[in-house]
Amino acid sequence: MQADNTTLSSSAISSSSAIFAANRARGAVKFDVHLAEGKTRRRQLHESGSLRVRFPSPEDHGLSAMFVNTAGGAAGGDRFDIDIAAGEGTSLTVTTAAAEKVYRSHGPAAEINIALKAEAGAHLSWLPQETILFDQARTIRRIDIDLADRATLLLCEIVVFGRAAMGEVMQTGSFVDRWRLRRGGRLVFAENVRLDGDIAAKLARPAIGNGAVAIGTALIVPGDEALIERLREVTDGAGGEVGISCWNGFAMARFCAQDAAKLRADMMAVLGRSGAMLPRMWLN
């Protein structure tokens, strides 16, 4: 009888795991853009699962793309893959229709994999809206960027730990973030961030977040001391903490705030000062 119970229990667990896996969201988008009569236009596009990309009316030269996740967010075991290539001389701005929400998980993490490539003379702006992590959310994100020597990049990411305006706090969970930037085939920036366990307590520490509920990063290529000085001009009245530096031919601004709205305003000020044209979704 014991053996039969064990067999039934194992079968039930296996069946439950199979049902869980079958109900996970999967989404992938891969596309590239090229120059057509001097204008940036979409070339090949592949979409699958719950991830979609839409292209609003094209601008005079550049092109805008907007991602939509029809799954309504990400949960444990979900996986989303994005692969974008900007061809020689093109100009592409990418954003999202809304903030991405990552919900709690008692099992595997949600995975988000982003690959960005820009060829010589291309400009790529990766400007998604915030990623919001709910309590007990678990997520792993990987961002790989491959730039030609004469390509330019503007990239920003904002992570919010719970919706404070709704009285929500991300008490525990896991957030793993891996970034790699290559320029001309050479690795010029690599970073791994890991926050897990009692995240709220860790963010409360003065040396980590000093009570922050949101963090952000802006990466600008190329970047030099002259750019740094211009960016610092708009940070005197920042609503949170902002640190800006440059090395290896690129500039980086880091943001940390106890109010996500103030961090977003700080990010917009820095991006605007860099000369970026923010997507319309950022201005609504």
Tab-separated table of C-alpha atoms in Angstrom:
chain	number	residue	atom	x	y	z
A	1	MET	CA	0.000	0.000	0.000
A	2	GLN	CA	2.871	2.322	0.825
A	3	ALA	CA	4.413	1.700	-2.566
A	4	ASP	CA	1.061	2.404	-4.258
A	5	ASN	CA	0.641	5.670	-2.320
A	6	THR	CA	4.164	6.725	-3.253
A	7	THR	CA	3.473	5.954	-6.902
A	8	LEU	CA	0.217	7.926	-6.812
A	9	SER	CA	1.930	10.847	-5.093
A	10	SER	CA	4.744	10.942	-7.655
A	11	SER	CA	2.226	10.736	-10.480
A	12	ALA	CA	0.203	13.616	-9.020
A	13	ILE	CA	3.306	15.776	-8.653
A	14	SER	CA	4.383	15.000	-12.210
A	15	SER	CA	0.912	15.821	-13.537
A	16	SER	CA	0.782	19.068	-11.553
A	17	SER	CA	4.210	20.089	-12.889
A	18	ALA	CA	3.137	19.362	-16.450
A	19	ILE	CA	-0.026	21.453	-16.046
A	20	PHE	CA	1.998	24.306	-14.533
A	21	ALA	CA	4.507	24.239	-17.397
A	22	ALA	CA	1.732	24.129	-20.009
A	23	ASN	CA	0.155	27.267	-18.553
A	24	ARG	CA	3.303	29.388	-18.490
A	25	ALA	CA	3.451	32.367	-20.815
A	26	ARG	CA	6.004	32.300	-23.589
A	27	GLY	CA	6.748	35.222	-25.864
A	28	ALA	CA	9.413	36.034	-28.401
A	29	VAL	CA	9.998	38.863	-30.854
A	30	LYS	CA	12.866	39.106	-33.305
A	31	PHE	CA	13.171	41.849	-35.907
A	32	ASP	CA	15.654	44.001	-37.749
A	33	VAL	CA	15.508	47.362	-39.489
A	34	HIS	CA	17.351	48.717	-42.519
A	35	LEU	CA	17.576	51.847	-44.658
A	36	ALA	CA	15.135	52.098	-47.531
A	37	GLU	CA	15.491	55.258	-49.627
A	38	GLY	CA	17.227	56.949	-46.724
A	39	LYS	CA	14.540	56.021	-44.170
A	40	THR	CA	14.576	53.419	-41.403
A	41	ARG	CA	12.090	50.680	-42.151
A	42	ARG	CA	11.295	47.277	-40.757
A	43	ARG	CA	12.691	44.325	-42.631
A	44	GLN	CA	12.114	40.872	-41.108
A	45	LEU	CA	9.840	40.267	-38.130
A	46	HIS	CA	9.037	37.146	-36.130
A	47	GLU	CA	6.530	37.091	-33.266
A	48	SER	CA	5.386	34.186	-31.127
A	49	GLY	CA	3.401	33.635	-27.968
A	50	SER	CA	2.144	36.566	-25.932
A	51	LEU	CA	4.759	39.123	-26.983
A	52	ARG	CA	3.939	41.550	-29.784
A	53	VAL	CA	5.584	44.622	-31.308
A	54	ARG	CA	3.815	47.448	-33.087
A	55	PHE	CA	5.251	50.213	-35.263
A	56	PRO	CA	3.455	53.582	-35.076
A	57	SER	CA	3.492	55.950	-38.041
A	58	PRO	CA	7.104	56.217	-39.223
A	59	GLU	CA	9.052	59.417	-38.670
A	60	ASP	CA	10.945	61.303	-41.391
A	61	HIS	CA	14.074	59.222	-40.898
A	62	GLY	CA	13.796	57.019	-37.826
A	63	LEU	CA	11.365	54.330	-36.733
A	64	SER	CA	9.608	53.668	-33.420
A	65	ALA	CA	8.640	50.278	-32.036
A	66	MET	CA	6.366	49.527	-29.083
A	67	PHE	CA	6.173	46.194	-27.265
A	68	VAL	CA	2.915	44.783	-25.928
A	69	ASN	CA	2.725	41.787	-23.597
A	70	THR	CA	-0.752	40.307	-24.063
A	71	ALA	CA	-0.178	38.036	-21.051
A	72	GLY	CA	-0.659	41.105	-18.858
A	73	GLY	CA	2.646	40.684	-17.040
A	74	ALA	CA	5.111	37.975	-16.067
A	75	ALA	CA	4.838	35.250	-13.441
A	76	GLY	CA	7.000	32.376	-12.274
A	77	GLY	CA	8.116	30.138	-15.124
A	78	ASP	CA	7.238	32.643	-17.866
A	79	ARG	CA	9.876	33.443	-20.462
A	80	PHE	CA	10.208	36.354	-22.883
A	81	ASP	CA	12.904	36.737	-25.540
A	82	ILE	CA	13.627	39.915	-27.505
A	83	ASP	CA	16.176	40.147	-30.335
A	84	ILE	CA	16.598	43.460	-32.183
A	85	ALA	CA	19.113	44.444	-34.854
A	86	ALA	CA	19.526	47.993	-36.208
A	87	GLY	CA	21.168	47.946	-39.615
A	88	GLU	CA	23.824	50.332	-40.875
A	89	GLY	CA	22.783	53.993	-40.710
A	90	THR	CA	19.349	53.333	-39.184
A	91	SER	CA	17.658	55.060	-36.252
A	92	LEU	CA	15.352	53.011	-34.015
A	93	THR	CA	13.564	53.871	-30.751
A	94	VAL	CA	11.979	51.058	-28.746
A	95	THR	CA	9.566	51.385	-25.825
A	96	THR	CA	6.708	49.510	-24.141
A	97	ALA	CA	2.978	50.224	-24.078
A	98	ALA	CA	2.923	50.063	-20.266
A	99	ALA	CA	5.026	49.187	-17.268
A	100	GLU	CA	5.916	45.488	-17.136
A	101	LYS	CA	4.603	43.782	-14.005
A	102	VAL	CA	6.278	40.732	-12.480
A	103	TYR	CA	3.993	38.844	-10.104
A	104	ARG	CA	4.805	36.582	-7.175
A	105	SER	CA	6.111	33.080	-7.683
A	106	HIS	CA	6.476	30.168	-5.287
A	107	GLY	CA	8.570	28.281	-7.802
A	108	PRO	CA	10.740	29.175	-10.809
A	109	ALA	CA	11.653	32.718	-11.781
A	110	ALA	CA	10.297	34.634	-14.745
A	111	GLU	CA	13.001	35.025	-17.421
A	112	ILE	CA	13.506	38.060	-19.646
A	113	ASN	CA	16.251	37.899	-22.295
A	114	ILE	CA	17.085	40.972	-24.374
A	115	ALA	CA	19.628	41.058	-27.231
A	116	LEU	CA	20.332	44.400	-28.938
A	117	LYS	CA	22.628	44.936	-31.926
A	118	ALA	CA	23.503	48.111	-33.831
A	119	GLU	CA	25.705	48.254	-36.914
A	120	ALA	CA	27.977	51.098	-38.047
A	121	GLY	CA	26.288	54.504	-38.085
A	122	ALA	CA	23.113	53.169	-36.469
A	123	HIS	CA	21.417	54.711	-33.436
A	124	LEU	CA	19.385	52.517	-31.094
A	125	SER	CA	17.304	53.834	-28.187
A	126	TRP	CA	15.988	51.215	-25.766
A	127	LEU	CA	13.536	53.107	-23.534
A	128	PRO	CA	10.988	50.767	-21.937
A	129	GLN	CA	8.712	51.933	-19.160
A	130	GLU	CA	9.235	50.674	-15.620
A	131	THR	CA	9.475	47.059	-14.517
A	132	ILE	CA	7.375	46.651	-11.353
A	133	LEU	CA	8.160	43.755	-9.032
A	134	PHE	CA	5.370	42.576	-6.742
A	135	ASP	CA	6.000	40.968	-3.365
A	136	GLN	CA	7.564	37.495	-3.711
A	137	ALA	CA	8.302	38.068	-7.391
A	138	ARG	CA	11.227	36.152	-8.809
A	139	THR	CA	12.845	37.277	-12.050
A	140	ILE	CA	16.044	36.832	-14.012
A	141	ARG	CA	16.853	39.384	-16.698
A	142	ARG	CA	19.717	39.323	-19.202
A	143	ILE	CA	20.614	42.253	-21.448
A	144	ASP	CA	23.280	41.703	-24.122
A	145	ILE	CA	24.292	44.666	-26.302
A	146	ASP	CA	26.538	44.424	-29.356
A	147	LEU	CA	27.536	47.754	-30.934
A	148	ALA	CA	29.712	48.499	-33.930
A	149	ASP	CA	32.469	51.064	-33.290
A	150	ARG	CA	30.468	53.865	-34.943
A	151	ALA	CA	27.063	52.891	-33.573
A	152	THR	CA	25.369	54.942	-30.847
A	153	LEU	CA	23.126	53.802	-28.015
A	154	LEU	CA	20.737	55.243	-25.462
A	155	LEU	CA	19.413	52.695	-22.999
A	156	CYS	CA	17.473	53.057	-19.780
A	157	GLU	CA	15.878	50.660	-17.324
A	158	ILE	CA	13.842	51.444	-14.199
A	159	VAL	CA	12.956	48.809	-11.591
A	160	VAL	CA	10.277	49.493	-8.969
A	161	PHE	CA	10.062	47.304	-5.865
A	162	GLY	CA	6.319	47.317	-5.133
A	163	ARG	CA	3.679	49.928	-5.927
A	164	ALA	CA	4.081	52.283	-2.981
A	165	ALA	CA	1.179	54.459	-4.163
A	166	MET	CA	-1.064	51.407	-3.724
A	167	GLY	CA	0.353	50.641	-0.293
A	168	GLU	CA	2.270	47.650	-1.656
A	169	VAL	CA	5.792	46.662	-0.625
A	170	MET	CA	8.093	44.066	-2.160
A	171	GLN	CA	9.108	42.433	1.078
A	172	THR	CA	10.794	39.299	-0.235
A	173	GLY	CA	11.658	37.825	-3.606
A	174	SER	CA	14.523	37.587	-6.048
A	175	PHE	CA	15.839	39.964	-8.702
A	176	VAL	CA	18.859	38.939	-10.801
A	177	ASP	CA	20.040	41.331	-13.524
A	178	ARG	CA	22.939	40.590	-15.915
A	179	TRP	CA	24.217	43.226	-18.383
A	180	ARG	CA	26.932	42.845	-21.037
A	181	LEU	CA	27.997	45.597	-23.471
A	182	ARG	CA	30.355	44.944	-26.349
A	183	ARG	CA	31.665	47.636	-28.662
A	184	GLY	CA	33.540	46.701	-31.794
A	185	GLY	CA	33.540	43.134	-30.529
A	186	ARG	CA	35.282	44.105	-27.274
A	187	LEU	CA	33.620	43.711	-23.900
A	188	VAL	CA	33.560	47.191	-22.316
A	189	PHE	CA	30.976	46.743	-19.561
A	190	ALA	CA	29.768	43.781	-17.511
A	191	GLU	CA	27.592	43.849	-14.435
A	192	ASN	CA	25.619	41.383	-12.340
A	193	VAL	CA	23.071	42.557	-9.761
A	194	ARG	CA	21.437	40.169	-7.323
A	195	LEU	CA	18.864	41.043	-4.675
A	196	ASP	CA	17.091	38.202	-2.898
A	197	GLY	CA	15.634	37.175	0.416
A	198	ASP	CA	14.411	40.091	2.499
A	199	ILE	CA	14.743	42.705	-0.240
A	200	ALA	CA	12.917	45.421	1.702
A	201	ALA	CA	15.403	45.151	4.571
A	202	LYS	CA	18.361	45.268	2.190
A	203	LEU	CA	17.063	48.327	0.327
A	204	ALA	CA	16.558	50.041	3.680
A	205	ARG	CA	20.288	49.875	4.455
A	206	PRO	CA	22.074	53.221	3.930
A	207	ALA	CA	24.860	51.644	1.874
A	208	ILE	CA	22.420	49.897	-0.479
A	209	GLY	CA	19.240	51.892	-1.041
A	210	ASN	CA	18.695	54.053	2.045
A	211	GLY	CA	14.999	53.220	1.906
A	212	ALA	CA	14.697	53.296	-1.896
A	213	VAL	CA	11.736	51.705	-3.645
A	214	ALA	CA	13.058	52.290	-7.173
A	215	ILE	CA	16.396	52.114	-8.982
A	216	GLY	CA	17.340	53.039	-12.528
A	217	THR	CA	20.221	53.035	-14.987
A	218	ALA	CA	20.834	55.032	-18.149
A	219	LEU	CA	23.610	53.976	-20.511
A	220	ILE	CA	24.806	56.353	-23.242
A	221	VAL	CA	27.274	55.452	-25.999
A	222	PRO	CA	29.431	57.312	-26.782
A	223	GLY	CA	29.961	59.295	-23.619
A	224	ASP	CA	32.710	61.645	-22.432
A	225	GLU	CA	33.409	64.249	-19.746
A	226	ALA	CA	31.675	66.997	-21.724
A	227	LEU	CA	28.472	64.951	-21.785
A	228	ILE	CA	28.826	64.218	-18.072
A	229	GLU	CA	29.019	67.909	-17.259
A	230	ARG	CA	25.852	68.627	-19.263
A	231	LEU	CA	23.956	65.836	-17.540
A	232	ARG	CA	25.024	66.963	-14.090
A	233	GLU	CA	23.498	70.367	-14.725
A	234	VAL	CA	19.989	68.897	-14.389
A	235	THR	CA	20.624	66.789	-11.285
A	236	ASP	CA	20.941	69.573	-8.694
A	237	GLY	CA	17.213	69.522	-8.019
A	238	ALA	CA	16.785	65.763	-8.417
A	239	GLY	CA	14.056	64.075	-6.385
A	240	GLY	CA	16.343	61.148	-5.593
A	241	GLU	CA	20.024	60.282	-5.729
A	242	VAL	CA	21.745	60.462	-9.123
A	243	GLY	CA	25.326	59.472	-9.879
A	244	ILE	CA	26.915	60.028	-13.294
A	245	SER	CA	30.274	58.886	-14.629
A	246	CYS	CA	31.999	57.803	-17.836
A	247	TRP	CA	34.682	55.321	-18.792
A	248	ASN	CA	35.600	53.060	-21.715
A	249	GLY	CA	33.945	55.530	-24.099
A	250	PHE	CA	30.432	55.465	-22.605
A	251	ALA	CA	28.506	57.344	-19.925
A	252	MET	CA	26.310	55.910	-17.210
A	253	ALA	CA	23.797	57.521	-14.876
A	254	ARG	CA	22.468	55.622	-11.876
A	255	PHE	CA	19.291	56.540	-10.035
A	256	CYS	CA	17.932	55.617	-6.623
A	257	ALA	CA	14.807	57.097	-5.009
A	258	GLN	CA	12.246	56.584	-2.278
A	259	ASP	CA	9.527	57.582	-4.742
A	260	ALA	CA	9.223	55.909	-8.155
A	261	ALA	CA	7.553	58.953	-9.741
A	262	LYS	CA	10.451	61.174	-8.700
A	263	LEU	CA	12.958	58.701	-10.112
A	264	ARG	CA	11.065	58.669	-13.415
A	265	ALA	CA	11.188	62.488	-13.490
A	266	ASP	CA	14.935	62.417	-12.770
A	267	MET	CA	15.442	59.887	-15.574
A	268	MET	CA	13.441	62.000	-18.026
A	269	ALA	CA	15.490	65.084	-17.151
A	270	VAL	CA	18.777	63.275	-17.774
A	271	LEU	CA	17.572	61.650	-20.991
A	272	GLY	CA	16.242	64.978	-22.234
A	273	ARG	CA	19.535	66.695	-21.470
A	274	SER	CA	21.355	64.007	-23.447
A	275	GLY	CA	19.395	65.109	-26.515
A	276	ALA	CA	17.012	62.159	-26.598
A	277	MET	CA	13.507	62.409	-27.990
A	278	LEU	CA	11.389	60.536	-25.470
A	279	PRO	CA	8.660	58.193	-26.776
A	280	ARG	CA	5.112	59.532	-26.580
A	281	MET	CA	4.207	56.804	-24.077
A	282	TRP	CA	6.635	58.404	-21.598
A	283	LEU	CA	4.844	61.736	-21.860
A	284	ASN	CA	1.275	60.561	-21.226
